């Protein structure tokens, strides 16, 4: 088992090294096969691991000591349990599909860059697997930063484009801000508990050792980490910009896997989070605010990937809402379903972009339904799933979160439903503008429109199927299911506390949210099936179109002042004050040198005069001393 | 005693040599031979092989340190004469006379390392000084030399007056010229307060400060060192000054108690710090290397004055090492300087390219002066600081001392920079290999002492 | 006030006035002459103190030999009194001031010296100033410095040769 | 005669010498003033000599205490003579070159 | 004996080099000698070595004693690895009188090794200066345009600092019971509280200037900028470690009370420096200056961790001493290649390296990420422990220090972006020949980065005994 689990992680690493080192040697075909093959191998091993966990329960394996000193010991251990094995499947599974998809999508790249792309992807899978497999927070942190790195590399994949580089840098730095929070939380744990292994930290005994302040601080800091990685207010702005990367990357990293790391981390640490009321509220509020904010922005975006990006942010907000209200399994459920349908949507968008020759503006699309039938169909399924229409997967997961939110506070529920409605609206706005109506692009584009190759459509189909049926793993008992997922996760997150709701309430809530969503989607389809949005006219429209001016706000309030501050330090403090003091000392010496040497004026008379004065001075010195001593002695 | 007698005799011999022959080379070699004889004679007394002894009636007292310093100074003089022999010939046509004068000066040096009576101090100082006035003015046609000589003479005479007044006061207070005059109250074993004595000592202090060119009695130094024929300057700045320090210490080793230790720890640091200040700061802006070295010698004197701070074996060790390190390095630098066509720093430009070995040697000498490790100068400074700290000086004094040491690096390194880092052709006369080899001797001594300084003291203890 | 005291005061005043005249005379030759008078006054003091040998030596060496040498040199240079350069008044004032303060300081010190209170100088009497005891002392206890001072003369001689010879 | 009187007198002479050195420009006069200083010291030493001798005589008749000071004075005179010879030689040399004995002109070496 | 030979080999090689006029041969001599040194260093680091002890200055009771504990080992290893790497990487650079250059470099190496090995305070001081003086000449002769003034400032600054240390040595020495310079005697010296404080201040000044700690750092960026790159590499990879080494070896064990009572002051100063330098680095356009400020920031972190007086911080610093050296060496080599081939260090003029020379760009990115302590690179382990220590000492300080993590990302990525990414600039277009030997050593260095990043236990094992000495009483 030790080997199997080890190789789950190692295969992508091997792929990374293989592609990275051989980028000038191998043909594109070899690269593609190997890259996909290694991830597939991981996937297969993950299934084995999963089955094993199902059969025997959680497994912890020890490899070596990462850090082992007399004060702190951080082993390099992996832990496969219900939670991580689920994540393993999602990561490697979706990963495999996206690798497959990429082989076709990226085929125009030159071989070295093609290899580079797959190397990054493999490295990403490797990091992500480290993140979920690690048996302590430090290993998780290694993966955590690793995925940040890969995200950076992939966003800036087309490195000659300066804008993309800025986006990549922004992503990395915002992630780093979050990582700092995570890091501080780890330190806090080490200071208080002396260990970071889940096995010891996440137990009741450890909890007893921590004061409420400790727990609140630790969980808040952890949450800061999650904010960065999972793009929550205020650290969300990198995610929409991250769409600069190739579309499969957006699908894999910025929709399906990496951004859910925060959810994974909080779910993993649920004991701590549940112990802090304050943190839970913070998480829930930040989550729902993000969900709504992103949804409002998504309504007015015209870039196909931007819409999906804000939709991701919004969905992540939902997940955090779920975490905040204690519906850990609900959040994980949503992670899984979201992985499927968002990956599907992104890949679909990729297929569209591919067909449109890298045109991403939906106003220039329209009527693609007939030209791209498979893409259209799968995309539609994705939209329905995300809109929360039963019986597609999104419905179940979203509903579970909403139900839990209601149990916590009806306000959360109301806001959640508004968000859901907006989700339905903007998704179908997107769908309608893109696929319905008439084609609005150029003649040439119209001429070249074609369905994508099989390597691209296959993942679409598979994901569409998954999006449609994935809800099955979590059909609530209410509907006669037995919520397999929830049972799966019970050893880790405990029993979800939603039992308070009566069945009739639940049915009512479900009905309300679904009907509102359906109404919203119908409005959207109706409005956008013939025409696209023009330039925004109203103030609100502009406001939303410009993303609440948050980027501008950050730029003016944080980035520019800090930049100015740095300039001030460099130009004024460093140059004039600190170095000035150093050089000033030299200047003083030189100045006094110029002056003092004038005493030596060449005149013997003066010299002797100075001597006489010197004698007088010495006498006075001595005289003074004598007198003073006499004064004190008497 | 041997040294005094032999040096006098040698001086007389050299006078006769000057009448006997005009062959400067022969004169030079006789002089060098005489130096060897003198060194041998002194070593003979030091080791007790052979020494002329008669009752000096308390005028002189020979002790190990005095004799050792004699040896050191004689050897330094020998090295000086050996290196600069040809240059000395170029000053007028009195080679043998100069050697005679050197021997007379060395006689004065021997007296100053062994006097036990203020009369001998006075005579010693005069024997040391009067020939120096002459050496300074030896370049008769040179107005600078004339001027320096006259300045030196006038100020030197003035300081003699001060010295004599001091001695008179001391005599008035104690009734004796002897160094071990009764200064302690037999009853309390503490110094009695005697203003006349203190005033006398202070005046003595002043005139000794004058001799070792400590501020504010240093004014003659830059002008004289600058104006004197370049070949004589290092001798004045090293051997003569070192003898002055030995005499200074001899006088105040015991006598300072009469001033009161408190007074001593106020006026001495005052003098030391002003010396360091004036020497170092003024040296910074000199365009002439010769003048810069004159100021630097003031600064070095400031450091040597530390040896007066306390009295322990540390001080003697420190002073001995300092004398050797400073003297050899100064002689070395001047040996290079004298080959320069003019003494501006610019004339050193690019020396490293034309004469790499010479530049290296110069650098080494300057490093030693600056007190950079691996050279004897470092340990000289180290021992000195260690000594004063052991003697109870405050940290602040040490800190100030090293601040000035850092300033000194500034001007010494200007020469190094000119030699190594500035492009240009050095204004230098052709240097022969043999000349370089002589300088290597100095360099090796400095380097060896820079690693094993205790070689200097083994004699004192073993 | 007895004769000795009168003589003391007279000689002292005479010496001081002559000394001041050395300073204020414009003509260097006059200065030399005034200085000779100072030396005579000091020799008078020596005689008062019964230091006859020194009195004679002072007159012979100082007033006789040295001052004549000075006179020769001044004559040789043919320095005119009207060409005699003068320092600025301010400098002169500062010079006088610092000399004066040195004097004041030293006098203050001497005055404060308790050990000197009541000490008398033996006038007229005592034989140590006579040539016989001095000679004995010189050739007994002070023979070494006496011999060594010859070195001084030798070097002065060499010096005169070096400097004087063209 | 109290010793203080002699000291005061000698100090006065000495200071006049100092003042002379400080106020005159003629090198020869300056030198003469230095000689004046030396003479003042000489007299002071003789006075001290007689002071000690007088005190000693009261205890041991025929004592030669204090004679060393007179010997010292003798040596000072000797040295002064040597110094004068050298000094005047230097001044003459200077005069030969510059035709001046003004010390204010001795200012080529400075700073 | 091994310890003595590791000192003498570079020294003798340096003297030999003075007579080897031929450039290629000089290179071989230098590389060969440093390779032998490296082999010895590995031997010492992994097998240990007996102390070397001999009389030196009898009258002062100073001994020529060399010891190699974990701290010394790791730094010797760093020094010994750095020099061959530097020699190989810069072997193609054009230098007049290359043999003299290499000789001075080897003298520096002798000094550095001596500093790390000396077990006697006077010997330590001796080597401390010996390491500095060749650098003065190296920078002044082969440096940039403003080299003379800048190097001089650097020299005087550090020289003054070391003079302060000398006074400190005198102060402690005079109070030792057996009048000896041995560390053990120094530890047992009878110092009053005031004296201890004074000695602490004196030693600290020397080390603070060398490290350098804010606000005594201004010599550094200038010196790095103006020095020939090989020297800059030595300066930043090894030489700044002297200050930290001094703190660990001399300051903390000798004056524990003073160190403890001033820990707050030093840590705050260090951390201000960390943030300050990071901010300035953000605004730098010159690659060398940027790396210099980045180095100041990293060193500041280490110094802060040292003064927390925690075992974990010490452990972190011990590792980081090595790791930072390797990383910064890598960065310098890349910067040097770029400067050599394009003739500019201005990031504005650069760009598009990834397109022009992808291998170099990859290496640059690799070291850049090591520089910002990305996990699985060597710096992560050290900085993790360091931040941890600071956090333990005071959570607020820890958080403040943590800001540097973000700032480091900003300036490092700025650099990467401006150099490697974007379209190929005119200057970058000049880059033609990939410097094979330099790339080779870079790859080796990057290998070290990842090996020690993934399995830092290698380094922990070397330094374990030092930690024992310092923290197990």
Coordinates of C-alpha atoms in Angstrom, one line a residue, chain C:
Chain C
X1 CA 65.7 96.9 54.4
X2 CA 69.3 96.0 54.4
X3 CA 71.8 96.4 51.7
X4 CA 71.3 93.0 50.3
X5 CA 67.7 93.6 49.8
X6 CA 68.3 97.0 48.2
X7 CA 70.8 95.4 45.9
X8 CA 68.4 92.6 45.1
X9 CA 65.6 94.9 44.3
X10 CA 67.8 97.2 42.3
X11 CA 69.3 94.4 40.3
X12 CA 65.9 92.9 39.7
X13 CA 64.3 96.0 38.6
X14 CA 67.3 96.8 36.4
X15 CA 67.2 93.3 34.9
X16 CA 63.5 93.5 34.2
X17 CA 63.6 96.9 32.7
X18 CA 66.5 95.9 30.5
X19 CA 64.7 92.7 29.5
X20 CA 61.7 94.8 28.5
X21 CA 63.9 97.1 26.6
X22 CA 65.3 94.1 24.7
X23 CA 61.8 93.5 23.5
X24 CA 60.8 97.0 22.7
X25 CA 64.0 98.2 21.0
X26 CA 63.5 98.6 17.3
X27 CA 67.2 98.3 16.6
X28 CA 68.5 94.8 17.0
X29 CA 71.8 96.1 18.1
X30 CA 70.2 97.9 20.9
X31 CA 68.4 94.7 21.8
X32 CA 71.7 92.9 22.0
X33 CA 73.1 95.6 24.2
X34 CA 70.1 95.6 26.5
X35 CA 70.4 91.9 26.8
X36 CA 74.0 92.2 27.8
X37 CA 72.8 94.4 30.6
X38 CA 70.4 91.8 31.7
X39 CA 73.2 89.3 31.8
X40 CA 75.2 91.7 33.9
X41 CA 72.3 92.1 36.3
X42 CA 72.0 88.4 36.6
X43 CA 75.6 88.0 37.2
X44 CA 75.1 90.6 39.9
X45 CA 72.5 88.3 41.4
X46 CA 74.9 85.4 41.2
X47 CA 77.4 87.4 43.2
X48 CA 74.7 88.3 45.7
X49 CA 74.2 84.6 46.1
X50 CA 77.9 84.0 46.3
X51 CA 77.9 82.0 43.2
X52 CA 81.1 83.6 42.0
X53 CA 82.1 81.0 39.5
X54 CA 78.8 81.2 37.7
X55 CA 78.9 84.9 37.8
X56 CA 82.2 85.0 36.0
X57 CA 81.3 82.3 33.6
X58 CA 78.1 84.1 32.8
X59 CA 79.9 87.3 32.0
X60 CA 82.6 85.5 30.0
X61 CA 80.4 83.1 28.1
X62 CA 77.2 84.9 27.8
X63 CA 77.9 88.5 27.9
X64 CA 81.3 88.1 26.4
X65 CA 81.2 85.3 23.9
X66 CA 77.6 84.6 23.0
X67 CA 76.4 88.1 22.8
X68 CA 79.4 89.2 20.8
X69 CA 78.5 86.4 18.4
X70 CA 75.0 87.8 18.1
X71 CA 76.4 91.2 17.5
X72 CA 78.6 89.9 14.8
X73 CA 75.8 88.2 13.1
X74 CA 73.6 91.2 13.2
X75 CA 76.3 93.4 11.9
X76 CA 77.0 90.9 9.2
X77 CA 73.5 91.1 8.1
X78 CA 73.5 94.8 8.2
X79 CA 70.0 94.9 9.5
X80 CA 68.6 98.4 9.6
X81 CA 66.3 99.5 12.4
X82 CA 63.9 101.2 10.1
X83 CA 63.6 98.1 8.1
X84 CA 63.0 96.0 11.2
X85 CA 59.7 94.2 10.6
X86 CA 57.0 94.5 13.3
X87 CA 54.3 92.2 14.1
X88 CA 50.7 93.3 14.1
X89 CA 49.5 95.0 17.2
X90 CA 46.9 92.4 17.8
X91 CA 49.4 89.6 17.7
X92 CA 51.6 91.5 20.0
X93 CA 48.8 92.0 22.4
X94 CA 47.9 88.3 22.3
X95 CA 51.5 87.5 22.8
X96 CA 51.7 89.7 25.8
X97 CA 48.5 88.4 27.1
X98 CA 49.4 84.8 26.9
X99 CA 52.9 85.4 28.3
X100 CA 51.3 87.3 31.1
X101 CA 48.7 84.6 31.8
X102 CA 51.5 82.0 31.9
X103 CA 53.3 84.2 34.4
X104 CA 50.2 84.7 36.5
X105 CA 49.5 81.0 36.5
X106 CA 53.0 80.0 37.5
X107 CA 53.1 82.7 40.2
X108 CA 49.7 81.5 41.5
X109 CA 51.1 78.0 41.7
X110 CA 54.2 79.0 43.5
X111 CA 52.1 81.1 45.9
X112 CA 50.0 78.1 46.7
X113 CA 52.9 75.9 47.3
X114 CA 52.9 75.4 51.0
X115 CA 56.3 73.7 51.1
X116 CA 58.0 76.9 49.9
X117 CA 56.7 79.0 52.8
X118 CA 59.4 80.5 54.9
X119 CA 62.2 79.0 52.8
X120 CA 65.1 81.4 52.7
X121 CA 67.8 81.7 50.2
X122 CA 71.3 81.9 51.7
X123 CA 72.8 85.1 50.5
X124 CA 76.4 86.1 50.5
X125 CA 77.5 83.1 52.4
X126 CA 78.2 79.5 51.6
X127 CA 81.1 78.1 49.6
X128 CA 79.4 76.0 47.1
X129 CA 79.5 78.7 44.5
X130 CA 83.2 78.9 44.6
X131 CA 85.4 77.3 42.1
X132 CA 86.9 74.8 44.3
X133 CA 83.9 72.9 45.5
X134 CA 82.4 73.2 42.0
X135 CA 85.4 71.8 40.4
X136 CA 85.5 68.9 42.8
X137 CA 81.9 68.1 42.2
X138 CA 82.3 68.5 38.5
X139 CA 85.1 66.0 38.3
X140 CA 83.8 63.6 40.8
X141 CA 80.1 63.2 40.5
X142 CA 79.6 65.0 37.3
X143 CA 82.4 63.7 35.3
X144 CA 80.2 61.6 33.0
X145 CA 78.0 64.5 31.8
X146 CA 81.0 66.6 31.5
X147 CA 82.6 64.1 29.2
X148 CA 79.4 63.5 27.3
X149 CA 78.8 67.2 26.8
X150 CA 81.9 67.0 24.6
X151 CA 79.8 65.0 22.2
X152 CA 77.5 67.9 22.0
X153 CA 80.3 70.2 21.1
X154 CA 81.6 67.7 18.6
X155 CA 78.3 67.5 16.9
X156 CA 77.9 71.3 17.0
X157 CA 81.3 71.5 15.4
X158 CA 80.4 69.1 12.7
X159 CA 77.1 70.9 12.2
X160 CA 78.9 74.2 11.8
X161 CA 81.1 72.6 9.2
X162 CA 78.2 71.1 7.4
X163 CA 76.1 74.3 7.4
X164 CA 78.8 76.8 7.3
X165 CA 80.9 75.3 4.4
X166 CA 79.9 76.5 1.0

